[in-house]
Each structure stands twice: as structure tokens, then as C-alpha cells.
PDB file of C-alpha atoms in Angstrom:
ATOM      1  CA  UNK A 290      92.707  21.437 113.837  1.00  0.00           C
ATOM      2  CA  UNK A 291      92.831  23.945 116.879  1.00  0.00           C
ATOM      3  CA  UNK A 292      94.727  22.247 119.519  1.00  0.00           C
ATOM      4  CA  UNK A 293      92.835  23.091 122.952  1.00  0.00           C
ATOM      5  CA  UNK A 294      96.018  22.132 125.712  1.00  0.00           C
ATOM      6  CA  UNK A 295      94.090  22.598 129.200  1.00  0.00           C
ATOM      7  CA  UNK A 296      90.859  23.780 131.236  1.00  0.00           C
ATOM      8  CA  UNK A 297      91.789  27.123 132.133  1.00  0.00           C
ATOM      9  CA  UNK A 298      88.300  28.245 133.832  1.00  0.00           C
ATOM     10  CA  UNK A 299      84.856  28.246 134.242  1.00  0.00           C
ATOM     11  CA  UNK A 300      82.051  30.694 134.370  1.00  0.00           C
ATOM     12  CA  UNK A 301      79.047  29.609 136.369  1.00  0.00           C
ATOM     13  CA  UNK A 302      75.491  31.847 136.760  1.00  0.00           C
ATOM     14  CA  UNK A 303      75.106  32.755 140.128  1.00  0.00           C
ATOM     15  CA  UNK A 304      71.356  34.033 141.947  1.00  0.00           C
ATOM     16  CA  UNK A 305      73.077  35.099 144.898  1.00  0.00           C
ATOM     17  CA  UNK A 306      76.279  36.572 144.150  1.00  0.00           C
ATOM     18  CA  UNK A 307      77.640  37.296 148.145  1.00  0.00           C
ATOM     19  CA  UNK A 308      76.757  34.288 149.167  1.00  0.00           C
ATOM     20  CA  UNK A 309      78.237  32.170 146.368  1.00  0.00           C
ATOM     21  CA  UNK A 310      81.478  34.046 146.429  1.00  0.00           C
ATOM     22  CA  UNK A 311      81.640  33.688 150.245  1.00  0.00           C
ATOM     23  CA  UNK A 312      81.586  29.857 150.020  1.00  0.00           C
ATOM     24  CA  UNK A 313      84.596  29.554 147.196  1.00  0.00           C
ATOM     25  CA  UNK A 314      86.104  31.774 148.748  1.00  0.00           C
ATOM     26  CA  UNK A 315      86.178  31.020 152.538  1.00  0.00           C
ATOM     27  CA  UNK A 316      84.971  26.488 151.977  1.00  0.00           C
ATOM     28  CA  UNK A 317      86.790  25.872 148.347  1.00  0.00           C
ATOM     29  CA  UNK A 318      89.411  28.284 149.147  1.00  0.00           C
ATOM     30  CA  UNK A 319      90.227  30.376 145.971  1.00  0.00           C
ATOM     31  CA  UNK A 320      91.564  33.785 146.546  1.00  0.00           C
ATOM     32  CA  UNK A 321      89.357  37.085 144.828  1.00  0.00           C
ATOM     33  CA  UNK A 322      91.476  38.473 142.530  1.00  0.00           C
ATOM     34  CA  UNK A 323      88.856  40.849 141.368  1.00  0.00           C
ATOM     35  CA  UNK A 324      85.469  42.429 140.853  1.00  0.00           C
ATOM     36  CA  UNK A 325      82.950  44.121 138.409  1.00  0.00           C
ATOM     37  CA  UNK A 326      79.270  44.811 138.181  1.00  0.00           C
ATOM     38  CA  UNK A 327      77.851  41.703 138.682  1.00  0.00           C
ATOM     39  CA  UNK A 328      81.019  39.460 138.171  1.00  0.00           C
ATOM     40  CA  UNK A 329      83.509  38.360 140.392  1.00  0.00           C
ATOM     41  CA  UNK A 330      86.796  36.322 139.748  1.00  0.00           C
ATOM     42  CA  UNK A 331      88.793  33.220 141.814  1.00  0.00           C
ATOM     43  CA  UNK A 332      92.112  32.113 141.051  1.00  0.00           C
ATOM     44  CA  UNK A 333      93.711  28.870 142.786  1.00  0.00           C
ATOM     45  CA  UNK A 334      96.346  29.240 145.246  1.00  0.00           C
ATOM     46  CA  UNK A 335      99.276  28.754 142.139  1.00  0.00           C
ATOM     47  CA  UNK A 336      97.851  31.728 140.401  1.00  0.00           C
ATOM     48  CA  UNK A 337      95.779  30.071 138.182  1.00  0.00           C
ATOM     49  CA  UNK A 338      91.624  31.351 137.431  1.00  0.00           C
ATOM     50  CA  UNK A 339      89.405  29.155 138.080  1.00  0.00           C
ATOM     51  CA  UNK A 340      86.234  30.427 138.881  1.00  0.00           C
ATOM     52  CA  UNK A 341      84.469  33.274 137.522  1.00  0.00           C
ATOM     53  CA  UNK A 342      80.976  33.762 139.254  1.00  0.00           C
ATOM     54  CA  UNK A 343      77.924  36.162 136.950  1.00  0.00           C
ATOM     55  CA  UNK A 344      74.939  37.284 138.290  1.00  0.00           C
ATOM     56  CA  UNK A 345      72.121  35.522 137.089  1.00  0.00           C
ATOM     57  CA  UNK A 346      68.731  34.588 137.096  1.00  0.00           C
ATOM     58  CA  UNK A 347      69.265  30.875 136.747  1.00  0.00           C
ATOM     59  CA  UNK A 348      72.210  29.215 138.459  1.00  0.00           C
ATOM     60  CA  UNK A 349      74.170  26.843 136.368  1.00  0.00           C
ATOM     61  CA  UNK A 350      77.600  26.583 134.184  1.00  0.00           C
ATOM     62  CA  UNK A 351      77.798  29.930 131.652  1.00  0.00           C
ATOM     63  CA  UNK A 352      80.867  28.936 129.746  1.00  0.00           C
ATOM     64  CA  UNK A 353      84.172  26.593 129.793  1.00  0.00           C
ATOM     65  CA  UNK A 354      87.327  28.301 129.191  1.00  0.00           C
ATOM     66  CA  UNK A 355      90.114  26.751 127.407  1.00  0.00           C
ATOM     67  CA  UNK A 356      93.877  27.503 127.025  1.00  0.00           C
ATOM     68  CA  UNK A 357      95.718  27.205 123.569  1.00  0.00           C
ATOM     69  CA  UNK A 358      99.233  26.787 123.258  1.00  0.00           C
ATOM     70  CA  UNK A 359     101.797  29.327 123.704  1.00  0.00           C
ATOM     71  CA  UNK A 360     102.187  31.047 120.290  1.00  0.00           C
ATOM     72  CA  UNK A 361      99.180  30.243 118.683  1.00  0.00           C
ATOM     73  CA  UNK A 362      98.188  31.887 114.977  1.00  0.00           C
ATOM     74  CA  UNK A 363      94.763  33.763 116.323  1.00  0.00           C
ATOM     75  CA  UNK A 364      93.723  34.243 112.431  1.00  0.00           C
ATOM     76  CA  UNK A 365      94.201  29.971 111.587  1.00  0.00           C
ATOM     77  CA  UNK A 366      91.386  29.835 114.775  1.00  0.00           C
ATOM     78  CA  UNK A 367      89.338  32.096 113.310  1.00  0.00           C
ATOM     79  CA  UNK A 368      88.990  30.345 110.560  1.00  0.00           C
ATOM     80  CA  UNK A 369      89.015  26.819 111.776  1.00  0.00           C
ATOM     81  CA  UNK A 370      85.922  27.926 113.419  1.00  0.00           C
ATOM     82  CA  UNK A 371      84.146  29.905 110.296  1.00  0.00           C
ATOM     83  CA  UNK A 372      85.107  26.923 108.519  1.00  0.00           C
ATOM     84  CA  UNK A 373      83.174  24.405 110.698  1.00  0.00           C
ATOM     85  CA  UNK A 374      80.009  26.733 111.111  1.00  0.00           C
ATOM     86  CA  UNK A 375      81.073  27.709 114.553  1.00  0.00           C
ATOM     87  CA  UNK A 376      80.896  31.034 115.868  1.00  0.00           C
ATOM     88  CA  UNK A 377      84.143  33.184 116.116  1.00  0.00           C
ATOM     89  CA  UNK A 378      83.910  36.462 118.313  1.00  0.00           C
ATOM     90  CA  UNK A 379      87.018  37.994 119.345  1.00  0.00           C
ATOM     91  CA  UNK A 380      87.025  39.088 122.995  1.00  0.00           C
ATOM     92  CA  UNK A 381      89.059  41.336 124.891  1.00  0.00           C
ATOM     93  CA  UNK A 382      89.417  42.013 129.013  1.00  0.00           C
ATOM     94  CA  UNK A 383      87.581  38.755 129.811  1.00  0.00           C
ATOM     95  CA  UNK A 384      88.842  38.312 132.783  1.00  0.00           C
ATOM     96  CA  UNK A 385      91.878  40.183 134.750  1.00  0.00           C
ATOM     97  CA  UNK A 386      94.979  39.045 133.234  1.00  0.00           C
ATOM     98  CA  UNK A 387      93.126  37.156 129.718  1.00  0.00           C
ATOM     99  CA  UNK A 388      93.937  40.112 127.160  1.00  0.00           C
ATOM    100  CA  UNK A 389      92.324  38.273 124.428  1.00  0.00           C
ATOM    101  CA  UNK A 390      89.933  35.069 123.209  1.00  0.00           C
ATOM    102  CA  UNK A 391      88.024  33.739 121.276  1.00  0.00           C
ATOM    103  CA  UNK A 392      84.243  32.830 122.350  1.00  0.00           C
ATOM    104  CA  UNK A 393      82.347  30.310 120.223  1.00  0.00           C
ATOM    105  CA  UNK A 394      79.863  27.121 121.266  1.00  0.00           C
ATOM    106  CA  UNK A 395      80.255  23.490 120.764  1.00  0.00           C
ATOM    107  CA  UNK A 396      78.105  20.270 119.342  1.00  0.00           C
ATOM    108  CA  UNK A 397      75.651  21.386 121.922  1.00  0.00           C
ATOM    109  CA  UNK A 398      75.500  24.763 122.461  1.00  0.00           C
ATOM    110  CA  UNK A 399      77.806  25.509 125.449  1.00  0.00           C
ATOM    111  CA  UNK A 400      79.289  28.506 125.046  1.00  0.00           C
ATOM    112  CA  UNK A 401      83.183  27.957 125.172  1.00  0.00           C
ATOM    113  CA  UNK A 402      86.361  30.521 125.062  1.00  0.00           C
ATOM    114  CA  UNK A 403      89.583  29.798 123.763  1.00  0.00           C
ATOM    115  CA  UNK A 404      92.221  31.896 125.169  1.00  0.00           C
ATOM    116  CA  UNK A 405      95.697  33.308 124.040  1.00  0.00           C
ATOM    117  CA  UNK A 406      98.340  33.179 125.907  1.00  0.00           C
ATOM    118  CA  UNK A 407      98.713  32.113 130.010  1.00  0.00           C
ATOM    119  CA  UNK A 408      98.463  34.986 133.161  1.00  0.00           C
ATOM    120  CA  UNK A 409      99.308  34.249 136.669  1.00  0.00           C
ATOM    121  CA  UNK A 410      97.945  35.834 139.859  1.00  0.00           C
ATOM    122  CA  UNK A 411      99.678  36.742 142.574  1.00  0.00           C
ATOM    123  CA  UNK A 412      98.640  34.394 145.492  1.00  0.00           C
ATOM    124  CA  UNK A 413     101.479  34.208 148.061  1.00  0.00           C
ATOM    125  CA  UNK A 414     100.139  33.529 151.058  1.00  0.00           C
ATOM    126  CA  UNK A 415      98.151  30.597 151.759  1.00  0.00           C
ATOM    127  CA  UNK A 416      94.248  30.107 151.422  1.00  0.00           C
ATOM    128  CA  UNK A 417      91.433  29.743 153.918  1.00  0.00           C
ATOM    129  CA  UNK A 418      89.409  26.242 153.783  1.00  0.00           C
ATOM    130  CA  UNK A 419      90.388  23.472 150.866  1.00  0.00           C
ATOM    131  CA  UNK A 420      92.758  25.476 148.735  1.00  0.00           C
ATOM    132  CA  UNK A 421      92.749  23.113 145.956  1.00  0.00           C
ATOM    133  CA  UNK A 422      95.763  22.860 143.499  1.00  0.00           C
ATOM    134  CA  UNK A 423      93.730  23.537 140.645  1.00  0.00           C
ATOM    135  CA  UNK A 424      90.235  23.166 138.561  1.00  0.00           C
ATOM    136  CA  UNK A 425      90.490  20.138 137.070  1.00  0.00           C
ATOM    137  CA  UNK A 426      87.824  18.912 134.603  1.00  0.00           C
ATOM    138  CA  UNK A 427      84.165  19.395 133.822  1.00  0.00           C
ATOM    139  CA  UNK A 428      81.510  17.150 133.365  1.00  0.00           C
ATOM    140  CA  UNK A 429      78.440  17.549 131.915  1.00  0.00           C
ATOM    141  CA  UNK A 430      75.387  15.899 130.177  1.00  0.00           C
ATOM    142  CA  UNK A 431      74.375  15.297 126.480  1.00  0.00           C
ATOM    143  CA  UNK A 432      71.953  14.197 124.370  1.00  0.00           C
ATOM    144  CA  UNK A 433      74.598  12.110 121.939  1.00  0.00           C
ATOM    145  CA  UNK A 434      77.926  12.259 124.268  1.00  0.00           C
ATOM    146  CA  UNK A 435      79.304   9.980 121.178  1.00  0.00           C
ATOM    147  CA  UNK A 436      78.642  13.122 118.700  1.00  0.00           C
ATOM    148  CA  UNK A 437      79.659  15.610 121.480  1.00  0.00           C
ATOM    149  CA  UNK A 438      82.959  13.578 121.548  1.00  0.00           C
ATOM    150  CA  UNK A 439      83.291  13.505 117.834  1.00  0.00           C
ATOM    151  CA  UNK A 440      82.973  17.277 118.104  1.00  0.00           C
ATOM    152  CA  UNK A 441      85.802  17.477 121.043  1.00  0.00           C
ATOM    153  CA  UNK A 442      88.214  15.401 119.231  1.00  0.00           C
ATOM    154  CA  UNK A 443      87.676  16.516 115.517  1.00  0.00           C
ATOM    155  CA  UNK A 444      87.174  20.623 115.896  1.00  0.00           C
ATOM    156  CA  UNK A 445      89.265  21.066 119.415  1.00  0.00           C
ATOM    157  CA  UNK A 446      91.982  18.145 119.494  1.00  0.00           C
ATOM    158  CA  UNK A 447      90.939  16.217 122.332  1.00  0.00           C
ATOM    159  CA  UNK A 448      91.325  12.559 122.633  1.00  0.00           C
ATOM    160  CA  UNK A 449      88.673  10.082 123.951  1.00  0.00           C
ATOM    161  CA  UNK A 450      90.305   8.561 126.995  1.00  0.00           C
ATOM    162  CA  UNK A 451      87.739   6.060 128.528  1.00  0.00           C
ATOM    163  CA  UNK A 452      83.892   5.221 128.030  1.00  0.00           C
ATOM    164  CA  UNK A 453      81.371   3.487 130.163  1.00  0.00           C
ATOM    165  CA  UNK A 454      79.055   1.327 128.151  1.00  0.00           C
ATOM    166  CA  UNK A 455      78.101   3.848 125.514  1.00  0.00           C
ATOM    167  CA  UNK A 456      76.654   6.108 127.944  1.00  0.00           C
ATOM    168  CA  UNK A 457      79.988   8.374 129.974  1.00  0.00           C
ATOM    169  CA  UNK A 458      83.070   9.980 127.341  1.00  0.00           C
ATOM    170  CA  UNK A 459      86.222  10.687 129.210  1.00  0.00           C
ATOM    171  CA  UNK A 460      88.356  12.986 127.177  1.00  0.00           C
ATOM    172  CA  UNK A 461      91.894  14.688 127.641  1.00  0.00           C
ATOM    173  CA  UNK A 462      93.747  17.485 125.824  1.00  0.00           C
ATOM    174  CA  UNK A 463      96.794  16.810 127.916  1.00  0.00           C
ATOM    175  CA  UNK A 464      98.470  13.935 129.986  1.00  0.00           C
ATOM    176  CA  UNK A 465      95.790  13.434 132.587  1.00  0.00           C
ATOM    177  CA  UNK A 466      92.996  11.288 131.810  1.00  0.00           C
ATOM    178  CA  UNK A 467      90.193  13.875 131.710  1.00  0.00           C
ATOM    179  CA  UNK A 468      89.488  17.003 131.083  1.00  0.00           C
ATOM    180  CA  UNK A 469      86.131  16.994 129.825  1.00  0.00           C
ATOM    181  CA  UNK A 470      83.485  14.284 130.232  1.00  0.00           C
ATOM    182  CA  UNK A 471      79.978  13.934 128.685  1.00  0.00           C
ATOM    183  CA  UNK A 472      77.498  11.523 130.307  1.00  0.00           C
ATOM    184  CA  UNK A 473      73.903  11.142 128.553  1.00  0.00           C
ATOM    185  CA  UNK A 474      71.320  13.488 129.234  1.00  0.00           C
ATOM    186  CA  UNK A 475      68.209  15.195 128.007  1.00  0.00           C
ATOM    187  CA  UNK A 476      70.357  18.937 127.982  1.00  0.00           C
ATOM    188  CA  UNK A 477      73.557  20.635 127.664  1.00  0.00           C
ATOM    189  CA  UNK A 478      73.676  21.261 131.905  1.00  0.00           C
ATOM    190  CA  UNK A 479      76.394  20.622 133.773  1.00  0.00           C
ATOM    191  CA  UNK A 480      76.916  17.414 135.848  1.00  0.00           C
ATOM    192  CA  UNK A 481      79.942  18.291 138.076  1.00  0.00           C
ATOM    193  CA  UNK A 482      83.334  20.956 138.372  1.00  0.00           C
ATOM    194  CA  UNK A 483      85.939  18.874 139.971  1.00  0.00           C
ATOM    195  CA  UNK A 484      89.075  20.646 141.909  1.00  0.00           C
ATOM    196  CA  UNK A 485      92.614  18.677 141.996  1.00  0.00           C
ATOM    197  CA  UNK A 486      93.836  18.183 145.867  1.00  0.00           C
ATOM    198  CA  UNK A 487      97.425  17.293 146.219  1.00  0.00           C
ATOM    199  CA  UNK A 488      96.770  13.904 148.050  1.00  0.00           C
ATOM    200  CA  UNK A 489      95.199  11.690 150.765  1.00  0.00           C
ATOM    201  CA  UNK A 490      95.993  13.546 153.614  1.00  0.00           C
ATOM    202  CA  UNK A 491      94.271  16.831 151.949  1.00  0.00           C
ATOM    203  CA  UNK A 492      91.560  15.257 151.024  1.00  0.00           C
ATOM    204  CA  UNK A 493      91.668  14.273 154.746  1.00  0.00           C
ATOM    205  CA  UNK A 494      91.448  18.278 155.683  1.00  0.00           C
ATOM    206  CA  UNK A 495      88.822  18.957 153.024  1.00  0.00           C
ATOM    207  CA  UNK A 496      86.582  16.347 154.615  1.00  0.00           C
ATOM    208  CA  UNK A 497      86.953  18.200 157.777  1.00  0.00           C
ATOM    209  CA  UNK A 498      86.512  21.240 156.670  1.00  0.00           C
ATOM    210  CA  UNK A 499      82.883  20.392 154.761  1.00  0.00           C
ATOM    211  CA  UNK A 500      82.463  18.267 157.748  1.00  0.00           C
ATOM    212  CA  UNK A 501      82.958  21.187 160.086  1.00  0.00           C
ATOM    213  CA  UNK A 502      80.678  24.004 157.776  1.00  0.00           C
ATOM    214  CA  UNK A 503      78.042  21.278 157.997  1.00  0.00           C
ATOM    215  CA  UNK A 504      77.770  20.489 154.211  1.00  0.00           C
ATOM    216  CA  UNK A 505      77.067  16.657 153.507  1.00  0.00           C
ATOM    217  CA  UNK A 506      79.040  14.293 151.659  1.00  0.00           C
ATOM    218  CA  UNK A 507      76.827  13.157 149.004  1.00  0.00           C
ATOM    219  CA  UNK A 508      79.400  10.243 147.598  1.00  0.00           C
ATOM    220  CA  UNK A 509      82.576   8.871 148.637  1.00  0.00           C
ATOM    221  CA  UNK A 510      85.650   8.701 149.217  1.00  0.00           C
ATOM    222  CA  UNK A 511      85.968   6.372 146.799  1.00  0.00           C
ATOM    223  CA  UNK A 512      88.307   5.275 143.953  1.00  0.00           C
ATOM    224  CA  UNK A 513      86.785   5.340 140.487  1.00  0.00           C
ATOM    225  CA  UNK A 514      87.598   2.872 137.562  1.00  0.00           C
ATOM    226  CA  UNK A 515      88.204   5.240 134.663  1.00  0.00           C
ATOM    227  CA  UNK A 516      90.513   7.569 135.595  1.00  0.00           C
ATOM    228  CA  UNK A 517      91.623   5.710 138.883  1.00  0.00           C
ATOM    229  CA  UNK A 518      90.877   9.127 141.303  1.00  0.00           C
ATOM    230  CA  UNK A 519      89.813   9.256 144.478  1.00  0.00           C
ATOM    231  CA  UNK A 520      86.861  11.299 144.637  1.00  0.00           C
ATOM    232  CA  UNK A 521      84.501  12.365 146.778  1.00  0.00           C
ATOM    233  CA  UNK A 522      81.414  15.215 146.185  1.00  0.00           C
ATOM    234  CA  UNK A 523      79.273  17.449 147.823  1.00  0.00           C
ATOM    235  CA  UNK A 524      77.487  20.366 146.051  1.00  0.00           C
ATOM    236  CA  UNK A 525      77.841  24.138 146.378  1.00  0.00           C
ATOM    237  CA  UNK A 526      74.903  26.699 148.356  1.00  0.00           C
ATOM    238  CA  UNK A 527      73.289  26.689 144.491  1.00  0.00           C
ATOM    239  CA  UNK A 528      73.080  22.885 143.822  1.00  0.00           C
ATOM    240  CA  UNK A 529      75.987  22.620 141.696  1.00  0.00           C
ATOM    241  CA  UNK A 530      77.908  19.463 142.062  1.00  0.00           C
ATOM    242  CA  UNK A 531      81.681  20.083 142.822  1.00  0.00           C
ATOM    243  CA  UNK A 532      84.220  16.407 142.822  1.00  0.00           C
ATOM    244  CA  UNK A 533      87.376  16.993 145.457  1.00  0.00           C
ATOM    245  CA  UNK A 534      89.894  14.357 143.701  1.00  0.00           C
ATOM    246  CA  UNK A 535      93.860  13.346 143.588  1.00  0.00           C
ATOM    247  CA  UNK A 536      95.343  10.374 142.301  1.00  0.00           C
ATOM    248  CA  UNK A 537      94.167  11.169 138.600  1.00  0.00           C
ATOM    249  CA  UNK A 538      95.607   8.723 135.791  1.00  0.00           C
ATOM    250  CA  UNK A 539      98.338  10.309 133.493  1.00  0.00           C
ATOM    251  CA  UNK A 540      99.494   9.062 130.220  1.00  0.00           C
ATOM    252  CA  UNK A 541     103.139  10.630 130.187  1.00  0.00           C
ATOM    253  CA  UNK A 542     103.688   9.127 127.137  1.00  0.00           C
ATOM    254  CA  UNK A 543     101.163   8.872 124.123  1.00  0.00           C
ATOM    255  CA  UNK A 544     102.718   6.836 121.955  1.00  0.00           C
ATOM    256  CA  UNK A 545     103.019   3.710 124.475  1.00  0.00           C
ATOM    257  CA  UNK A 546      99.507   4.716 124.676  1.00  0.00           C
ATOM    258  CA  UNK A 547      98.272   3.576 128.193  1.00  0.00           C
ATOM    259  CA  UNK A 548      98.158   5.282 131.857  1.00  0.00           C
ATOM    260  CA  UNK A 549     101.085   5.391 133.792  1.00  0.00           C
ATOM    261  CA  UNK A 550     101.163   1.837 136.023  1.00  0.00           C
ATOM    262  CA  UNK A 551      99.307   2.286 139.444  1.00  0.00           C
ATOM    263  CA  UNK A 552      98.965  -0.853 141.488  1.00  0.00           C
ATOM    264  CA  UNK A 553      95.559  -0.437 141.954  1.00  0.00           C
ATOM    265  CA  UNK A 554      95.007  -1.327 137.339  1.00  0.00           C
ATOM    266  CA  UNK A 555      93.152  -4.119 137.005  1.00  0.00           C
ATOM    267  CA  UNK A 556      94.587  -4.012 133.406  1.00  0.00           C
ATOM    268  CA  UNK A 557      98.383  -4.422 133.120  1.00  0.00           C
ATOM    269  CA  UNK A 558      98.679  -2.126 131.148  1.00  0.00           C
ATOM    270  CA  UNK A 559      95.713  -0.251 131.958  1.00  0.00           C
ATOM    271  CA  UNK A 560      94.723   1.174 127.903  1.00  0.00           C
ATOM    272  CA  UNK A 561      91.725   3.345 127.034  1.00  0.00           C
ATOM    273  CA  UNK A 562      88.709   1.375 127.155  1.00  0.00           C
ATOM    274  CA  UNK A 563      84.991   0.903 127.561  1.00  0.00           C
ATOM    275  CA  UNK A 564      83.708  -0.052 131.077  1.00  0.00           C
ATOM    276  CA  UNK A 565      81.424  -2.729 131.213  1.00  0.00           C
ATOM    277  CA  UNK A 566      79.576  -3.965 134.182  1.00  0.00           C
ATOM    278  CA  UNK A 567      79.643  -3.425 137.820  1.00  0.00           C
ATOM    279  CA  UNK A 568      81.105  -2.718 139.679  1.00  0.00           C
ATOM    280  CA  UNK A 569      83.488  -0.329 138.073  1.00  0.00           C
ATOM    281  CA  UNK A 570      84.960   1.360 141.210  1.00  0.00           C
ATOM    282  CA  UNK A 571      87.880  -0.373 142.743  1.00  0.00           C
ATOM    283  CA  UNK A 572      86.993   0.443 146.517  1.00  0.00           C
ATOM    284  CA  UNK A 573      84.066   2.438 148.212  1.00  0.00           C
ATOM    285  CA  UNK A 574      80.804   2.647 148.884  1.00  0.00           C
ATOM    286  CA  UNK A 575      77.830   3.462 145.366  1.00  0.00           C
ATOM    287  CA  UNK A 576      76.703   7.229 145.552  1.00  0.00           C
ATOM    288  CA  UNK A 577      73.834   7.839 147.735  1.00  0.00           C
ATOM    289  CA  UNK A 578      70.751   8.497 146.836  1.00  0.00           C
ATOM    290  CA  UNK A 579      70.933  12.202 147.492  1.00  0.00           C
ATOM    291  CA  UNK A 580      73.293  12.532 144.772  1.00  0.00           C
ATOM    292  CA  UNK A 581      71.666  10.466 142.751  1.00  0.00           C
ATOM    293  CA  UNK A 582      68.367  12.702 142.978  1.00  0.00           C
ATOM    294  CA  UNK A 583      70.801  15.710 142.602  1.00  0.00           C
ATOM    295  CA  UNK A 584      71.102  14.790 138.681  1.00  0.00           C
ATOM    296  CA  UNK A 585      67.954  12.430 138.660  1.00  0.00           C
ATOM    297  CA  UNK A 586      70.182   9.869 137.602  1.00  0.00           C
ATOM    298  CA  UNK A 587      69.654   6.091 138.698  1.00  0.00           C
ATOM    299  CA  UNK A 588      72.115   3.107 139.188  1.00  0.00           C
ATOM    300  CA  UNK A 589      72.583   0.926 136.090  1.00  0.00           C
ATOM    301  CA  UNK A 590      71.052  -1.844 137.741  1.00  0.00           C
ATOM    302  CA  UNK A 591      67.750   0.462 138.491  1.00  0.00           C
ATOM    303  CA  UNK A 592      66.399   1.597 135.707  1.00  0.00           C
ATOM    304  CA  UNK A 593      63.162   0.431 135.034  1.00  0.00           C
TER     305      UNK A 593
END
């Protein structure tokens, strides 16, 4: 089985390439660590790539890149892909600093990259607006999130995490709760791209910050059931939904196999699980109806 350890980037479809890059560069606050026709490339203030922005004709996610671990055998990939029908083109230059991966596409079509080997950028002095720590996870929609997770966990090693009803898959490759998450939905599009903050009091700033740039707060703060974070979102020039979180659960430890204790569990000890009911969120207010439009998703309790 190929053993996928972390989210290393993603590539989102841009219409209006200055203006995109302005606003994760100057509101998100990810430094440009390089351009090419028609792409351009943001790395976190640790070094680490995060966003990669391509010119476009329809805005929207392009692919989800993937690290492997350190010393992986490229050739046993290769064929773990062949093997399950998957696609298996070798890529070189991707990105600066990602000398070579792997592109292929998953239970529903995304296109995905596996990559070899980790490269940090040079980002010493601090970032404008939000600086994040790092991306964090991805969500998106699916037609049969219960086969999309049967894909994640048989062909790329993930582990299912959480689910609500039988509707939302939370899934992890690492110690945090989720790196990927599939909620149901007519397409493959993506839901939201959620950056890590390093606590309350920068999630204070980054409130400020959107606040002052005069971009509304579609949901939140609030503190979610699976997973625990405190989240709040907002959406990007294009309409793509972007989650500012901290306070993620972690399981440190996989064979006690439940989250590290938090005060806030409701469970003691607080073990992957499906979510029943509402409501699920410990504190906060539901999502408004802007966001709610934003994915034409309703409330549970609202569907006709």
C-alpha cells in the first residue's frame, strides 16, 4: 500500500491571476517563492508550499499534492498504481524545490501528486497579513464519500478518523485528525482549503485583518465536534472557501487509538466515531446562510 504521510500543497485554477496572488499573498500571508507563465507559487512562513495558483478559465481546486515518506521505493508506487488501474506519470520540476512526483487521480477523478522527498523555502523574515503556520487539510464533495474513503484508506493509507451520519468522512495520514474530508455532493469540487493558525490570539489578528480588508465572516468562530478546532471561514476574491483553524485533535498515539484528552470531549476518551444529531458543535453560532448558499448546502434540519 503507498503510504501518503501529509498534505504538502494544493493547486487551485485561477481567472485572474494578479489579483488572486495579491490576496494570498498580502490577506493569507504566504510569501512568492516563484513564477512562470501562467503559474505562480506560495510557501508558508516555515518554508513549506502551499499554494500554487494556474491560470485558468474556470476557478476551482486543480490538484492535491501529497508527501511520501522519506526514502520511498519510486518503482513499488509505480506499480501500486498500474496495479489498481490508476494512472502513473512521472513528473519532474513541478514546483521550485519538488524534483520529482508522481501525478495520478483518485475514486473520483481529482487529479493528485505524490511527491519524493521534502524542500524548504527560505522565508526568514516575517509575513504580511495572517501568516498561517501551514495548509492544513482539504475538503471536498463526493458523490459516495463512503467509496471515496474506501479509496483513501485502501490505495493511499489513510485512516477514517470521524463521520457525520453517513454523509461527512474525516480522514488522517498522520497524527492530526484530518487531512482530507469528503462531504456528499453531486461532483468532485472542492468544499474548503483550511490554513493552521498557531492559537486564539492569532486567530484574534486574522479576524482583524479580514475585518480590516472588508471581507465577511461567513461562519464562526466556533468549535467543531469532529476534530474539536476552532474554525472560522470566509472565502477568497474567486469564491473559494478557505477555514482559519487551531486547536485541531491529535492522536499521538495509534494504538490507544483515541484523540489526545481536551477538556472540551464530550467522550472520555474521545474515539473515532459517527456524529449523530445536533447539535454537533460544542460552542458557537450555525453557519450563516451566506455560506450555506456558497456550497448550496442546507442545515440537516432543512431539507425538504
Amino acid at each position: 500500500m503507498i503510504q501518503v504521510k501529509r498534505l504538502r500543497h494544493l493547486a487551485l485554477t485561477v481567472t485572474d491571476m494578479e489579483r488572486q496572488l495579491a490576496y494570498y499573498r498580502d490577506v493569507i500571508g504566504l510569501a512568492e517563492i516563484g513564477r512562470e507563465a501562467g503559474r505562480a507559487f506560495l510557501a508558508s512562513e516555515a518554508g513549506q508550499l502551499s499554494i500554487v495558483l494556474e491560470q485558468g478559465q474556470v476557478p476551482g481546486l486543480a490538484r492535491l499534492g501529497f508527501d511520501l515518506p522519506a526514502a520511498p521505493d519510486i518503482a513499488a508506487v509505480e506499480r501500486a498504481l498500474i496495479s489498481a488501474d490508476l494512472p502513473a506519470e512521472r513528473c519532474s520540476d513541478v514546483a521550485p524545490g519538488c524534483p520529482l512526483a508522481l501525478r495520478s487521480r483518485d475514486a473520483d477523478g481529482r487529479a493528485i501528486e505524490l511527491h519524493f522527498g521534502f524542500h524548504g523555502y527560505e522565508n526568514r523574515m516575517p509575513l504580511p497579513g495572517i501568516a498561517p503556520l501551514k495548509l492544513g487539510h482539504v475538503a471536498c464533495f463526493s458523490p459516495d464519500p463512503a467509496a471515496t474513503a474506501d479509496f483513501f484508506t485502501g490505495q493511499l493509507g489513510f485512516r477514517v478518523s470521524d463521520w457525520i451520519e453517513d454523509r461527512f468522512v474525516f480522514l488522517r495520514c498522520n497524527h492530526e485528525h484530518h487531512t482530507v474530508n469528503f462531504t456528499r455532493g453531486p461532483d468532485a469540487r472542492m468544499h474548503h482549503m483550511a490554513f493552521e493558525l498557531r492559537d486564539a490570539g492569532h486567530m484574534h489578528r486574522a479576524a482583524d485583518i479580514l475585518g480590516g480588508q472588508k471581507v465577511p465572516i461567513l461562519w464562526g468562530p466556533v468549535r467543531h465536534g469532529p476534530g474539536h478546532n476552532v474554525a472560522m471561514y470566509h472565502r477568497d476574491p474567486e469564491g473559494n472557501a478557505i477555514e482559519l483553524f487551531h486547536g485541531l485533535d491529535c492522536m499521538t498515539d495509534e494504538a490507544l487509538g483515541f484523540w489526545d484528552p481536551r477538556p472540551w470531549h464530550r467522550d472520555r476518551p474521545q474515539r473515532p466515531k459517527t456524529w449523530v444529531g445536533l447539535p454537533r458543535d460544542v460552542w458557537g453560532l450555525p453557519p450563516s446562510q451566506a455560506f450555506l448558499e456558497m456550497h448550496r448546502l442546507q442545515l440537516p434540519e432543512e431539507k425538504g
